[in-house]
Amino acid sequence: MTALYDLTAHQAHDLLQRGEINSEELTQDCLRRIREVEPQVKAFVTVTEELALEQARTLDREHSFSNGSPLAGIPVQIKDVMCTEGIPTTCSSRMLENFIPPYNATVTERLYANNAVLVGKGNMDEFAMGSSTENSAFYTTRNPWDTERVPGGSSGGSAAAVASGEAIYALGSDTGGSIRQPAALCGIVALKPTYGLVSRYGLIAFASSLDQIGPMTKDVTDAALVLNAIAGHDARDSTSIDIQVPDYTKSLAGDVKGLKIGVPKEYFGKGTQPGVQEALDAAMSVLEGLGAHLEEISLPTTKYALACYYIIAPSECSANLARYDGVKFGHSYLDTDSMWEAMELTRQEGFGPEVKRRIMLGTYALSSGYYDAYYLKAQKVRTLIRRELEEAFQQFDALVTPTSPTVAFRLGERTQDPVQMYLSDICTIPANIAGTPAITVPCGFSEGLPVGLQIMGPMLSEPTLLRLGYAYEQATEWHKHRPQL
Ligand code: GLN
């Protein structure tokens, strides 16, 4: 029999509903798994064992699993960038090491309203800047498939926790690929929703025109269930879309016959590893076998996406991170009489090297004299990239690409070369630039490491992406593989 910690949320829900297990048993199993593998994997900044057990026991006592939310009683890990009232929320930064938020993010509130059980907070690249979790101020998370390799980032702790069974599912955030790239590298499913579909109230901001929260799960059904719980309008986030959110589980019907899928050749560039290309070729044949029509297309502005992102994201980051001045919250340097010196030293000590690099890049791009040449130009390029994608979606229901051009790389391999690190997100960034949704599903292995298939779609096409992802998943077994730790 499968270990309880290896179950998906919908499998666990079935057992809870039938009374074959209770939430405490399931939670205890994840907590045991955390004790067992966490010394190797290091996916958590905080483990909330007491809270989790209390939540599980209360539910077992007072709740009927037969008529509640499908997420009731099921252990979740939340990336440490989303506020959890009374529980440290560090962004894996010295700056927020001792920050305990006095309120919950909307997504936290919604999970609690669904009676989720919180097992802890996920390690990440500091302030979500990075692609490997090596920028965490605390420690690097390891890939459960090979602990000498990175789990991806910035939501690497969440991807590793789900892949290794330390949590049944997780919430991550994605500014340029941070839920999809680690999900691909750890062999799980993740969905970056349309910009505005999930409230960011209580998400610590990195780049506000790009940030989105999304589910990280073991299969597509779970992604739909979690999206059901967290999507929907929130007056406290001014970018939140006010629409009637559909029931995403209704999209989990197998038929994808006749769907038109574009294969943008620029996403299969020279940086794509042969093993990744092979897995993608096989995945595309599966989709064709299911009756989808695949056709190669060209999206020539793709080559500007990375450069555009690395102007816009740092610019917004430099503005968002100006609030860390040591006055209201976070790290504070007090050993001086000068206000300016206190502020400078607070930031000098509180931020790590990558965060400082981003702040400098962004401040430069926004400064008078350079604003037009960099920031304004990047915004224009952004419009071109968005339009090109919009045009592609006039002809195609979806696009398929690799999620990451490579499998998980070795620890330390890219830390000395920021551009090499930035290239990890070459396939994921365009969806953030355009604000469009994208899903990643496991589609094979290369060198024994997982490969992810990315499916991108137009605004609010989550139902189509889930339908395609689900049909692909039903036709393959990749999502059933678990790492041996
Ligand atoms: N790796 C990208 C960056 O460093 C994306 C990060 C993210 O999506 N949060 O900015």
PDB file of N, CA and C in Angstrom, residues 122-210:
ATOM      1  N   GLY A 122       7.635  27.138   3.432  1.00  0.00           N
ATOM      2  CA  GLY A 122       8.634  26.610   2.499  1.00  0.00           C
ATOM      3  C   GLY A 122       9.847  27.497   2.307  1.00  0.00           C
ATOM      4  N   ASN A 123      11.022  26.862   2.281  1.00  0.00           N
ATOM      5  CA  ASN A 123      12.252  27.585   1.980  1.00  0.00           C
ATOM      6  C   ASN A 123      12.228  28.072   0.528  1.00  0.00           C
ATOM      7  N   MET A 124      12.971  29.122   0.248  1.00  0.00           N
ATOM      8  CA  MET A 124      12.886  29.783  -1.061  1.00  0.00           C
ATOM      9  C   MET A 124      14.143  30.616  -1.294  1.00  0.00           C
ATOM     10  N   ASP A 125      14.331  31.070  -2.512  1.00  0.00           N
ATOM     11  CA  ASP A 125      15.349  32.087  -2.744  1.00  0.00           C
ATOM     12  C   ASP A 125      14.900  33.363  -2.055  1.00  0.00           C
ATOM     13  N   GLU A 126      15.854  34.070  -1.460  1.00  0.00           N
ATOM     14  CA  GLU A 126      15.532  35.286  -0.713  1.00  0.00           C
ATOM     15  C   GLU A 126      14.631  36.223  -1.537  1.00  0.00           C
ATOM     16  N   PHE A 127      13.514  36.608  -0.956  1.00  0.00           N
ATOM     17  CA  PHE A 127      12.528  37.482  -1.604  1.00  0.00           C
ATOM     18  C   PHE A 127      12.102  36.961  -2.984  1.00  0.00           C
ATOM     19  N   ALA A 128      12.198  35.642  -3.186  1.00  0.00           N
ATOM     20  CA  ALA A 128      11.772  34.983  -4.439  1.00  0.00           C
ATOM     21  C   ALA A 128      12.653  35.318  -5.631  1.00  0.00           C
ATOM     22  N   MET A 129      13.886  35.748  -5.354  1.00  0.00           N
ATOM     23  CA  MET A 129      14.798  36.102  -6.446  1.00  0.00           C
ATOM     24  C   MET A 129      15.822  34.994  -6.636  1.00  0.00           C
ATOM     25  N   GLY A 130      15.578  34.178  -7.646  1.00  0.00           N
ATOM     26  CA  GLY A 130      16.512  33.100  -7.923  1.00  0.00           C
ATOM     27  C   GLY A 130      15.815  31.918  -8.550  1.00  0.00           C
ATOM     28  N   SER A 131      16.608  30.912  -8.917  1.00  0.00           N
ATOM     29  CA  SER A 131      16.075  29.746  -9.627  1.00  0.00           C
ATOM     30  C   SER A 131      16.611  28.446  -9.039  1.00  0.00           C
ATOM     31  N   SER A 132      17.083  28.484  -7.785  1.00  0.00           N
ATOM     32  CA  SER A 132      17.731  27.287  -7.234  1.00  0.00           C
ATOM     33  C   SER A 132      17.603  27.141  -5.719  1.00  0.00           C
ATOM     34  N   THR A 133      17.049  28.095  -5.037  1.00  0.00           N
ATOM     35  CA  THR A 133      17.018  28.255  -3.559  1.00  0.00           C
ATOM     36  C   THR A 133      18.402  28.467  -2.958  1.00  0.00           C
ATOM     37  N   GLU A 134      19.425  28.565  -3.818  1.00  0.00           N
ATOM     38  CA  GLU A 134      20.762  28.850  -3.269  1.00  0.00           C
ATOM     39  C   GLU A 134      20.854  30.278  -2.736  1.00  0.00           C
ATOM     40  N   ASN A 135      19.864  31.126  -3.086  1.00  0.00           N
ATOM     41  CA  ASN A 135      19.859  32.487  -2.537  1.00  0.00           C
ATOM     42  C   ASN A 135      19.116  32.595  -1.214  1.00  0.00           C
ATOM     43  N   SER A 136      18.643  31.479  -0.656  1.00  0.00           N
ATOM     44  CA  SER A 136      18.052  31.536   0.687  1.00  0.00           C
ATOM     45  C   SER A 136      19.141  31.974   1.662  1.00  0.00           C
ATOM     46  N   ALA A 137      18.791  32.872   2.598  1.00  0.00           N
ATOM     47  CA  ALA A 137      19.786  33.307   3.579  1.00  0.00           C
ATOM     48  C   ALA A 137      20.070  32.211   4.600  1.00  0.00           C
ATOM     49  N   PHE A 138      19.240  31.162   4.620  1.00  0.00           N
ATOM     50  CA  PHE A 138      19.371  30.155   5.683  1.00  0.00           C
ATOM     51  C   PHE A 138      20.115  28.901   5.215  1.00  0.00           C
ATOM     52  N   TYR A 139      19.635  28.249   4.192  1.00  0.00           N
ATOM     53  CA  TYR A 139      20.270  27.042   3.643  1.00  0.00           C
ATOM     54  C   TYR A 139      19.630  26.740   2.303  1.00  0.00           C
ATOM     55  N   THR A 140      20.319  25.890   1.531  1.00  0.00           N
ATOM     56  CA  THR A 140      19.819  25.520   0.216  1.00  0.00           C
ATOM     57  C   THR A 140      18.970  24.256   0.340  1.00  0.00           C
ATOM     58  N   THR A 141      17.821  24.260  -0.305  1.00  0.00           N
ATOM     59  CA  THR A 141      17.001  23.051  -0.376  1.00  0.00           C
ATOM     60  C   THR A 141      17.631  22.113  -1.411  1.00  0.00           C
ATOM     61  N   ARG A 142      17.513  20.797  -1.173  1.00  0.00           N
ATOM     62  CA  ARG A 142      18.096  19.816  -2.096  1.00  0.00           C
ATOM     63  C   ARG A 142      16.992  19.171  -2.919  1.00  0.00           C
ATOM     64  N   ASN A 143      17.352  18.757  -4.124  1.00  0.00           N
ATOM     65  CA  ASN A 143      16.387  18.062  -4.975  1.00  0.00           C
ATOM     66  C   ASN A 143      16.202  16.627  -4.483  1.00  0.00           C
ATOM     67  N   PRO A 144      14.971  16.216  -4.167  1.00  0.00           N
ATOM     68  CA  PRO A 144      14.757  14.864  -3.636  1.00  0.00           C
ATOM     69  C   PRO A 144      15.167  13.747  -4.604  1.00  0.00           C
ATOM     70  N   TRP A 145      15.292  14.072  -5.898  1.00  0.00           N
ATOM     71  CA  TRP A 145      15.707  13.045  -6.868  1.00  0.00           C
ATOM     72  C   TRP A 145      17.214  12.850  -6.861  1.00  0.00           C
ATOM     73  N   ASP A 146      17.938  13.852  -6.415  1.00  0.00           N
ATOM     74  CA  ASP A 146      19.400  13.774  -6.321  1.00  0.00           C
ATOM     75  C   ASP A 146      19.824  14.934  -5.428  1.00  0.00           C
ATOM     76  N   THR A 147      20.217  14.616  -4.210  1.00  0.00           N
ATOM     77  CA  THR A 147      20.438  15.684  -3.222  1.00  0.00           C
ATOM     78  C   THR A 147      21.719  16.481  -3.493  1.00  0.00           C
ATOM     79  N   GLU A 148      22.451  16.116  -4.551  1.00  0.00           N
ATOM     80  CA  GLU A 148      23.590  16.951  -4.962  1.00  0.00           C
ATOM     81  C   GLU A 148      23.136  18.025  -5.949  1.00  0.00           C
ATOM     82  N   ARG A 149      21.832  18.013  -6.249  1.00  0.00           N
ATOM     83  CA  ARG A 149      21.323  18.965  -7.239  1.00  0.00           C
ATOM     84  C   ARG A 149      20.300  19.913  -6.626  1.00  0.00           C
ATOM     85  N   VAL A 150      20.089  21.041  -7.301  1.00  0.00           N
ATOM     86  CA  VAL A 150      19.137  22.041  -6.819  1.00  0.00           C
ATOM     87  C   VAL A 150      17.705  21.574  -7.106  1.00  0.00           C
ATOM     88  N   PRO A 151      16.751  22.070  -6.308  1.00  0.00           N
ATOM     89  CA  PRO A 151      15.347  21.744  -6.574  1.00  0.00           C
ATOM     90  C   PRO A 151      14.715  22.745  -7.539  1.00  0.00           C
ATOM     91  N   GLY A 152      15.516  23.721  -8.005  1.00  0.00           N
ATOM     92  CA  GLY A 152      14.934  24.842  -8.739  1.00  0.00           C
ATOM     93  C   GLY A 152      14.493  25.915  -7.757  1.00  0.00           C
ATOM     94  N   GLY A 153      13.952  27.012  -8.300  1.00  0.00           N
ATOM     95  CA  GLY A 153      13.528  28.092  -7.407  1.00  0.00           C
ATOM     96  C   GLY A 153      12.705  29.098  -8.164  1.00  0.00           C
ATOM     97  N   SER A 154      12.148  30.052  -7.496  1.00  0.00           N
ATOM     98  CA  SER A 154      12.435  30.291  -6.099  1.00  0.00           C
ATOM     99  C   SER A 154      11.598  29.435  -5.138  1.00  0.00           C
ATOM    100  N   SER A 155      10.517  28.793  -5.610  1.00  0.00           N
ATOM    101  CA  SER A 155       9.696  27.991  -4.680  1.00  0.00           C
ATOM    102  C   SER A 155      10.274  26.582  -4.538  1.00  0.00           C
ATOM    103  N   GLY A 156      11.591  26.462  -4.415  1.00  0.00           N
ATOM    104  CA  GLY A 156      12.244  25.161  -4.367  1.00  0.00           C
ATOM    105  C   GLY A 156      11.853  24.351  -3.138  1.00  0.00           C
ATOM    106  N   GLY A 157      11.668  25.031  -1.997  1.00  0.00           N
ATOM    107  CA  GLY A 157      11.281  24.317  -0.778  1.00  0.00           C
ATOM    108  C   GLY A 157       9.903  23.687  -0.929  1.00  0.00           C
ATOM    109  N   SER A 158       9.015  24.376  -1.621  1.00  0.00           N
ATOM    110  CA  SER A 158       7.659  23.855  -1.800  1.00  0.00           C
ATOM    111  C   SER A 158       7.666  22.673  -2.758  1.00  0.00           C
ATOM    112  N   ALA A 159       8.414  22.779  -3.858  1.00  0.00           N
ATOM    113  CA  ALA A 159       8.479  21.681  -4.827  1.00  0.00           C
ATOM    114  C   ALA A 159       9.101  20.444  -4.179  1.00  0.00           C
ATOM    115  N   ALA A 160      10.187  20.648  -3.439  1.00  0.00           N
ATOM    116  CA  ALA A 160      10.883  19.513  -2.817  1.00  0.00           C
ATOM    117  C   ALA A 160      10.007  18.865  -1.743  1.00  0.00           C
ATOM    118  N   ALA A 161       9.265  19.689  -0.990  1.00  0.00           N
ATOM    119  CA  ALA A 161       8.407  19.146   0.068  1.00  0.00           C
ATOM    120  C   ALA A 161       7.314  18.263  -0.525  1.00  0.00           C
ATOM    121  N   VAL A 162       6.718  18.700  -1.627  1.00  0.00           N
ATOM    122  CA  VAL A 162       5.636  17.921  -2.238  1.00  0.00           C
ATOM    123  C   VAL A 162       6.213  16.652  -2.868  1.00  0.00           C
ATOM    124  N   ALA A 163       7.328  16.790  -3.598  1.00  0.00           N
ATOM    125  CA  ALA A 163       7.918  15.617  -4.262  1.00  0.00           C
ATOM    126  C   ALA A 163       8.336  14.553  -3.253  1.00  0.00           C
ATOM    127  N   SER A 164       8.813  14.984  -2.075  1.00  0.00           N
ATOM    128  CA  SER A 164       9.321  14.000  -1.114  1.00  0.00           C
ATOM    129  C   SER A 164       8.261  13.555  -0.114  1.00  0.00           C
ATOM    130  N   GLY A 165       7.043  14.096  -0.214  1.00  0.00           N
ATOM    131  CA  GLY A 165       5.964  13.656   0.669  1.00  0.00           C
ATOM    132  C   GLY A 165       5.948  14.339   2.032  1.00  0.00           C
ATOM    133  N   GLU A 166       6.668  15.450   2.177  1.00  0.00           N
ATOM    134  CA  GLU A 166       6.631  16.172   3.446  1.00  0.00           C
ATOM    135  C   GLU A 166       5.330  16.971   3.587  1.00  0.00           C
ATOM    136  N   ALA A 167       4.699  17.233   2.469  1.00  0.00           N
ATOM    137  CA  ALA A 167       3.374  17.871   2.462  1.00  0.00           C
ATOM    138  C   ALA A 167       2.621  17.257   1.295  1.00  0.00           C
ATOM    139  N   ILE A 168       1.294  17.238   1.376  1.00  0.00           N
ATOM    140  CA  ILE A 168       0.523  16.627   0.288  1.00  0.00           C
ATOM    141  C   ILE A 168       0.492  17.582  -0.914  1.00  0.00           C
ATOM    142  N   TYR A 169       0.467  18.885  -0.635  1.00  0.00           N
ATOM    143  CA  TYR A 169       0.558  19.881  -1.713  1.00  0.00           C
ATOM    144  C   TYR A 169       1.106  21.165  -1.109  1.00  0.00           C
ATOM    145  N   ALA A 170       1.361  22.154  -1.974  1.00  0.00           N
ATOM    146  CA  ALA A 170       1.924  23.411  -1.467  1.00  0.00           C
ATOM    147  C   ALA A 170       1.406  24.579  -2.295  1.00  0.00           C
ATOM    148  N   LEU A 171       1.585  25.777  -1.734  1.00  0.00           N
ATOM    149  CA  LEU A 171       1.340  27.005  -2.497  1.00  0.00           C
ATOM    150  C   LEU A 171       2.689  27.661  -2.758  1.00  0.00           C
ATOM    151  N   GLY A 172       2.908  28.058  -4.007  1.00  0.00           N
ATOM    152  CA  GLY A 172       4.118  28.788  -4.358  1.00  0.00           C
ATOM    153  C   GLY A 172       3.762  30.112  -5.004  1.00  0.00           C
ATOM    154  N   SER A 173       4.777  30.915  -5.310  1.00  0.00           N
ATOM    155  CA  SER A 173       4.519  32.156  -6.048  1.00  0.00           C
ATOM    156  C   SER A 173       5.431  32.173  -7.265  1.00  0.00           C
ATOM    157  N   ASP A 174       4.966  32.846  -8.312  1.00  0.00           N
ATOM    158  CA  ASP A 174       5.613  32.786  -9.616  1.00  0.00           C
ATOM    159  C   ASP A 174       5.657  34.185 -10.218  1.00  0.00           C
ATOM    160  N   THR A 175       6.868  34.732 -10.328  1.00  0.00           N
ATOM    161  CA  THR A 175       7.074  36.065 -10.892  1.00  0.00           C
ATOM    162  C   THR A 175       7.685  35.941 -12.287  1.00  0.00           C
ATOM    163  N   GLY A 176       8.522  34.882 -12.429  1.00  0.00           N
ATOM    164  CA  GLY A 176       9.154  34.637 -13.724  1.00  0.00           C
ATOM    165  C   GLY A 176       9.310  33.145 -13.977  1.00  0.00           C
ATOM    166  N   GLY A 177       8.622  32.350 -13.177  1.00  0.00           N
ATOM    167  CA  GLY A 177       8.727  30.892 -13.348  1.00  0.00           C
ATOM    168  C   GLY A 177       8.882  30.146 -12.041  1.00  0.00           C
ATOM    169  N   SER A 178       8.796  30.862 -10.932  1.00  0.00           N
ATOM    170  CA  SER A 178       9.163  30.290  -9.634  1.00  0.00           C
ATOM    171  C   SER A 178       8.280  29.177  -9.093  1.00  0.00           C
ATOM    172  N   ILE A 179       7.106  28.924  -9.667  1.00  0.00           N
ATOM    173  CA  ILE A 179       6.455  27.676  -9.258  1.00  0.00           C
ATOM    174  C   ILE A 179       6.650  26.607 -10.329  1.00  0.00           C
ATOM    175  N   ARG A 180       6.717  27.032 -11.595  1.00  0.00           N
ATOM    176  CA  ARG A 180       6.775  26.039 -12.677  1.00  0.00           C
ATOM    177  C   ARG A 180       8.157  25.402 -12.809  1.00  0.00           C
ATOM    178  N   GLN A 181       9.209  26.213 -12.740  1.00  0.00           N
ATOM    179  CA  GLN A 181      10.555  25.647 -12.931  1.00  0.00           C
ATOM    180  C   GLN A 181      10.908  24.663 -11.809  1.00  0.00           C
ATOM    181  N   PRO A 182      10.720  25.001 -10.520  1.00  0.00           N
ATOM    182  CA  PRO A 182      11.012  23.993  -9.482  1.00  0.00           C
ATOM    183  C   PRO A 182      10.093  22.776  -9.559  1.00  0.00           C
ATOM    184  N   ALA A 183       8.826  22.991  -9.940  1.00  0.00           N
ATOM    185  CA  ALA A 183       7.921  21.851 -10.082  1.00  0.00           C
ATOM    186  C   ALA A 183       8.466  20.900 -11.151  1.00  0.00           C
ATOM    187  N   ALA A 184       8.912  21.454 -12.273  1.00  0.00           N
ATOM    188  CA  ALA A 184       9.462  20.624 -13.348  1.00  0.00           C
ATOM    189  C   ALA A 184      10.712  19.878 -12.867  1.00  0.00           C
ATOM    190  N   LEU A 185      11.586  20.593 -12.157  1.00  0.00           N
ATOM    191  CA  LEU A 185      12.842  19.983 -11.715  1.00  0.00           C
ATOM    192  C   LEU A 185      12.633  18.924 -10.628  1.00  0.00           C
ATOM    193  N   CYS A 186      11.514  19.005  -9.915  1.00  0.00           N
ATOM    194  CA  CYS A 186      11.232  18.015  -8.865  1.00  0.00           C
ATOM    195  C   CYS A 186      10.160  17.003  -9.289  1.00  0.00           C
ATOM    196  N   GLY A 187       9.655  17.096 -10.517  1.00  0.00           N
ATOM    197  CA  GLY A 187       8.723  16.086 -11.012  1.00  0.00           C
ATOM    198  C   GLY A 187       7.309  16.202 -10.486  1.00  0.00           C
ATOM    199  N   ILE A 188       6.831  17.430 -10.269  1.00  0.00           N
ATOM    200  CA  ILE A 188       5.440  17.606  -9.836  1.00  0.00           C
ATOM    201  C   ILE A 188       4.694  18.559 -10.787  1.00  0.00           C
ATOM    202  N   VAL A 189       3.405  18.770 -10.478  1.00  0.00           N
ATOM    203  CA  VAL A 189       2.549  19.642 -11.289  1.00  0.00           C
ATOM    204  C   VAL A 189       2.501  21.034 -10.641  1.00  0.00           C
ATOM    205  N   ALA A 190       2.468  22.090 -11.451  1.00  0.00           N
ATOM    206  CA  ALA A 190       2.218  23.435 -10.897  1.00  0.00           C
ATOM    207  C   ALA A 190       1.485  24.265 -11.935  1.00  0.00           C
ATOM    208  N   LEU A 191       0.654  25.147 -11.447  1.00  0.00           N
ATOM    209  CA  LEU A 191      -0.118  26.008 -12.338  1.00  0.00           C
ATOM    210  C   LEU A 191       0.075  27.467 -11.934  1.00  0.00           C
ATOM    211  N   LYS A 192       0.574  28.265 -12.877  1.00  0.00           N
ATOM    212  CA  LYS A 192       0.593  29.718 -12.662  1.00  0.00           C
ATOM    213  C   LYS A 192      -0.681  30.278 -13.254  1.00  0.00           C
ATOM    214  N   PRO A 193      -1.576  30.788 -12.417  1.00  0.00           N
ATOM    215  CA  PRO A 193      -2.848  31.298 -12.931  1.00  0.00           C
ATOM    216  C   PRO A 193      -2.683  32.615 -13.696  1.00  0.00           C
ATOM    217  N   THR A 194      -3.734  33.001 -14.384  1.00  0.00           N
ATOM    218  CA  THR A 194      -3.825  34.305 -15.027  1.00  0.00           C
ATOM    219  C   THR A 194      -3.560  35.395 -13.975  1.00  0.00           C
ATOM    220  N   TYR A 195      -2.829  36.445 -14.373  1.00  0.00           N
ATOM    221  CA  TYR A 195      -2.568  37.569 -13.476  1.00  0.00           C
ATOM    222  C   TYR A 195      -3.896  38.110 -12.948  1.00  0.00           C
ATOM    223  N   GLY A 196      -4.023  38.158 -11.638  1.00  0.00           N
ATOM    224  CA  GLY A 196      -5.245  38.698 -11.041  1.00  0.00           C
ATOM    225  C   GLY A 196      -6.269  37.653 -10.613  1.00  0.00           C
ATOM    226  N   LEU A 197      -6.059  36.396 -11.004  1.00  0.00           N
ATOM    227  CA  LEU A 197      -7.064  35.379 -10.658  1.00  0.00           C
ATOM    228  C   LEU A 197      -6.999  35.000  -9.174  1.00  0.00           C
ATOM    229  N   VAL A 198      -5.783  35.020  -8.614  1.00  0.00           N
ATOM    230  CA  VAL A 198      -5.612  34.678  -7.198  1.00  0.00           C
ATOM    231  C   VAL A 198      -5.120  35.929  -6.469  1.00  0.00           C
ATOM    232  N   SER A 199      -5.758  36.260  -5.375  1.00  0.00           N
ATOM    233  CA  SER A 199      -5.416  37.482  -4.640  1.00  0.00           C
ATOM    234  C   SER A 199      -3.995  37.429  -4.098  1.00  0.00           C
ATOM    235  N   ARG A 200      -3.292  38.572  -4.198  1.00  0.00           N
ATOM    236  CA  ARG A 200      -1.953  38.652  -3.633  1.00  0.00           C
ATOM    237  C   ARG A 200      -1.926  39.426  -2.329  1.00  0.00           C
ATOM    238  N   TYR A 201      -3.074  39.691  -1.749  1.00  0.00           N
ATOM    239  CA  TYR A 201      -3.084  40.369  -0.455  1.00  0.00           C
ATOM    240  C   TYR A 201      -2.331  39.486   0.553  1.00  0.00           C
ATOM    241  N   GLY A 202      -1.291  40.046   1.156  1.00  0.00           N
ATOM    242  CA  GLY A 202      -0.506  39.253   2.115  1.00  0.00           C
ATOM    243  C   GLY A 202       0.614  38.439   1.480  1.00  0.00           C
ATOM    244  N   LEU A 203       0.776  38.582   0.168  1.00  0.00           N
ATOM    245  CA  LEU A 203       1.961  38.010  -0.497  1.00  0.00           C
ATOM    246  C   LEU A 203       3.020  39.103  -0.458  1.00  0.00           C
ATOM    247  N   ILE A 204       4.184  38.810   0.095  1.00  0.00           N
ATOM    248  CA  ILE A 204       5.220  39.836   0.182  1.00  0.00           C
ATOM    249  C   ILE A 204       5.713  40.135  -1.232  1.00  0.00           C
ATOM    250  N   ALA A 205       5.600  41.408  -1.633  1.00  0.00           N
ATOM    251  CA  ALA A 205       5.762  41.771  -3.043  1.00  0.00           C
ATOM    252  C   ALA A 205       7.212  41.699  -3.502  1.00  0.00           C
ATOM    253  N   PHE A 206       7.395  41.157  -4.709  1.00  0.00           N
ATOM    254  CA  PHE A 206       8.690  41.201  -5.407  1.00  0.00           C
ATOM    255  C   PHE A 206       8.507  42.143  -6.595  1.00  0.00           C
ATOM    256  N   ALA A 207       7.770  41.720  -7.619  1.00  0.00           N
ATOM    257  CA  ALA A 207       7.516  42.568  -8.786  1.00  0.00           C
ATOM    258  C   ALA A 207       6.012  42.522  -9.049  1.00  0.00           C
ATOM    259  N   SER A 208       5.333  43.586  -8.648  1.00  0.00           N
ATOM    260  CA  SER A 208       3.873  43.529  -8.536  1.00  0.00           C
ATOM    261  C   SER A 208       3.132  43.329  -9.853  1.00  0.00           C
ATOM    262  N   SER A 209       3.733  43.701 -10.984  1.00  0.00           N
ATOM    263  CA  SER A 209       3.012  43.511 -12.248  1.00  0.00           C
ATOM    264  C   SER A 209       3.198  42.089 -12.781  1.00  0.00           C
ATOM    265  N   LEU A 210       3.965  41.270 -12.055  1.00  0.00           N
ATOM    266  CA  LEU A 210       4.268  39.904 -12.526  1.00  0.00           C
ATOM    267  C   LEU A 210       3.862  38.814 -11.525  1.00  0.00           C
TER     268      LEU A 210
END
